[in-house]
Amino acid sequence: MLIDQHHRIHDYLRISLTDNCNLRCFYCMPNEDYHFMPHQQLMQPDEILKIAKTFVDLGVKKIRLTGGEPLVRKDAAEIIQSLGTLGVDLSITTNGTRVELFLDQLQAAGIKSINISLDTLQREKFQLITGRDLFHKVHDNIAALMQRGFKIKLNVVVVKGLNEQEILEFVSLTKDQPITVRFIEFMPFDGNKWNSDKLVTWQEMLQQIENKHLLTPIVTSVNDTSKYYAVDGHQGNLAFITTMSAPFCSTCNRIRLTADGKIKNCLFSESESDLLGTLRSGGDLTQLIRGAIWDKHAALGGQFSKEFEKIDANSLHNRSMIAIGG
Ligand code: SAM
Ligand code: SF4
């Protein structure tokens, strides 16, 4: 069992496969000149499997693959296939632009639920946010995944002045489709020019939606980062990820592993533990993992105030989101 000094049990590992991506979302990637990690610096498929097995032996029950974009990695299929043998709840977060190339492999690995990021339903705005004209791909791939029976959660990062006017259109998607739309509060990471004026809080989103729809809270697992709601008369659900205005650190069960094999015990942690280096030098992985989890701060990496209005994004010491793995 992996436990920290605040008595939280950690059984959910998020593995970043790469910091590379075929999109350029402004809130995630600092700029077009960002230098991706060289291949030899990344965990290789056999190393990922060995590390993942070690975590499973220590009590991890759920693994999510993320990035960067996990499906731009050439050996993604091999990695997905090998992790599918571990008997854990395996899932993936993807931008959805390359999913059509992996449908069989995702299914064969036992993946049942897929998180797809999509912040707008307008082609031009998609290009503005991501720097690429690939809205049609994501749209078609969501349909292809649903046809195959995958459960879909749409991740929508809401940024003031950019897409909060589309919230009700996203809610409409849940009317006749069994999808969950998750609205995510915009978070500060290295180079993403966050400030509190750009934040749309979940209370503001909720108010906008409740003006039009009857919502009923859904009780989920204690470790869930999302607050779930049923929409009266809709097949799908809504959820809010309230990291900034209502952090959920007291029940956190998450461990993050960057693509270069560093443990981050929190999305906002400044410190990292070099698991890949330890593996390559023949060191004790279990001891390193236990220590890294034990040291976890009580909340938000110990870096910022729970009052988001007081956060100075420039004073944070962290990677950009693309280099952490969301
Ligand atoms: N490329 C994949 C994707 O876009 O889904 C996986 C990696 S991405 C970093 C994981 C999630 O983090 C996405 O849903 C993305 O929208 C979210 N994300 C990235 N930067 C964020 C930020 N500054 N605030 C909130 N969520 C963010
Ligand atoms: Fe790429 Fe996902 Fe980051 Fe967008 S959010 S730049 S798709 S890693």
CSV table of N, CA and C and ligand atoms in Angstrom, one decimal, residues 21 23-25 27-29 67-69 95 322, ligand 2:
chain,number,residue,atom,x,y,z
A,21,CYS,N,3.5,16.4,-28.9
A,21,CYS,CA,2.0,16.5,-29.2
A,21,CYS,C,1.9,17.1,-30.6
A,23,LEU,N,-0.8,18.8,-31.3
A,23,LEU,CA,-1.6,20.1,-31.2
A,23,LEU,C,-0.7,21.1,-30.4
A,24,ARG,N,-1.2,22.3,-30.2
A,24,ARG,CA,-0.4,23.3,-29.6
A,24,ARG,C,-1.3,24.2,-28.6
A,25,CYS,N,-2.1,23.5,-27.8
A,25,CYS,CA,-3.1,24.2,-27.0
A,25,CYS,C,-2.3,25.2,-26.1
A,27,TYR,N,-2.9,26.7,-23.4
A,27,TYR,CA,-2.9,26.6,-21.9
A,27,TYR,C,-2.0,25.5,-21.4
A,28,CYS,N,-1.5,24.7,-22.4
A,28,CYS,CA,-0.8,23.5,-22.0
A,28,CYS,C,0.7,23.5,-22.4
A,29,MET,N,0.9,24.1,-23.6
A,29,MET,CA,2.3,24.1,-24.2
A,29,MET,C,2.7,25.5,-24.2
A,67,GLY,N,-0.2,12.5,-21.6
A,67,GLY,CA,1.0,13.1,-22.2
A,67,GLY,C,1.0,14.6,-22.0
A,68,GLY,N,1.6,15.3,-22.8
A,68,GLY,CA,1.7,15.3,-24.3
A,68,GLY,C,0.5,14.4,-24.9
A,69,GLU,N,0.6,14.1,-26.1
A,69,GLU,CA,-0.4,13.3,-26.7
A,69,GLU,C,0.1,11.8,-26.8
A,95,ASN,N,-6.1,13.7,-27.2
A,95,ASN,CA,-6.8,14.8,-27.9
A,95,ASN,C,-7.7,14.3,-29.0
A,322,ILE,N,2.2,20.2,-20.6
A,322,ILE,CA,2.6,19.2,-21.6
A,322,ILE,C,3.8,18.3,-21.1
B,2,SF4,FE1,-1.4,18.5,-26.7
B,2,SF4,FE2,-3.3,17.7,-24.9
B,2,SF4,FE3,-1.6,19.7,-24.4
B,2,SF4,FE4,-3.4,20.1,-26.2
B,2,SF4,S1,-3.8,19.6,-24.0
B,2,SF4,S2,-1.2,20.7,-26.4
B,2,SF4,S3,-3.6,18.1,-27.1
B,2,SF4,S4,-1.0,17.6,-24.7
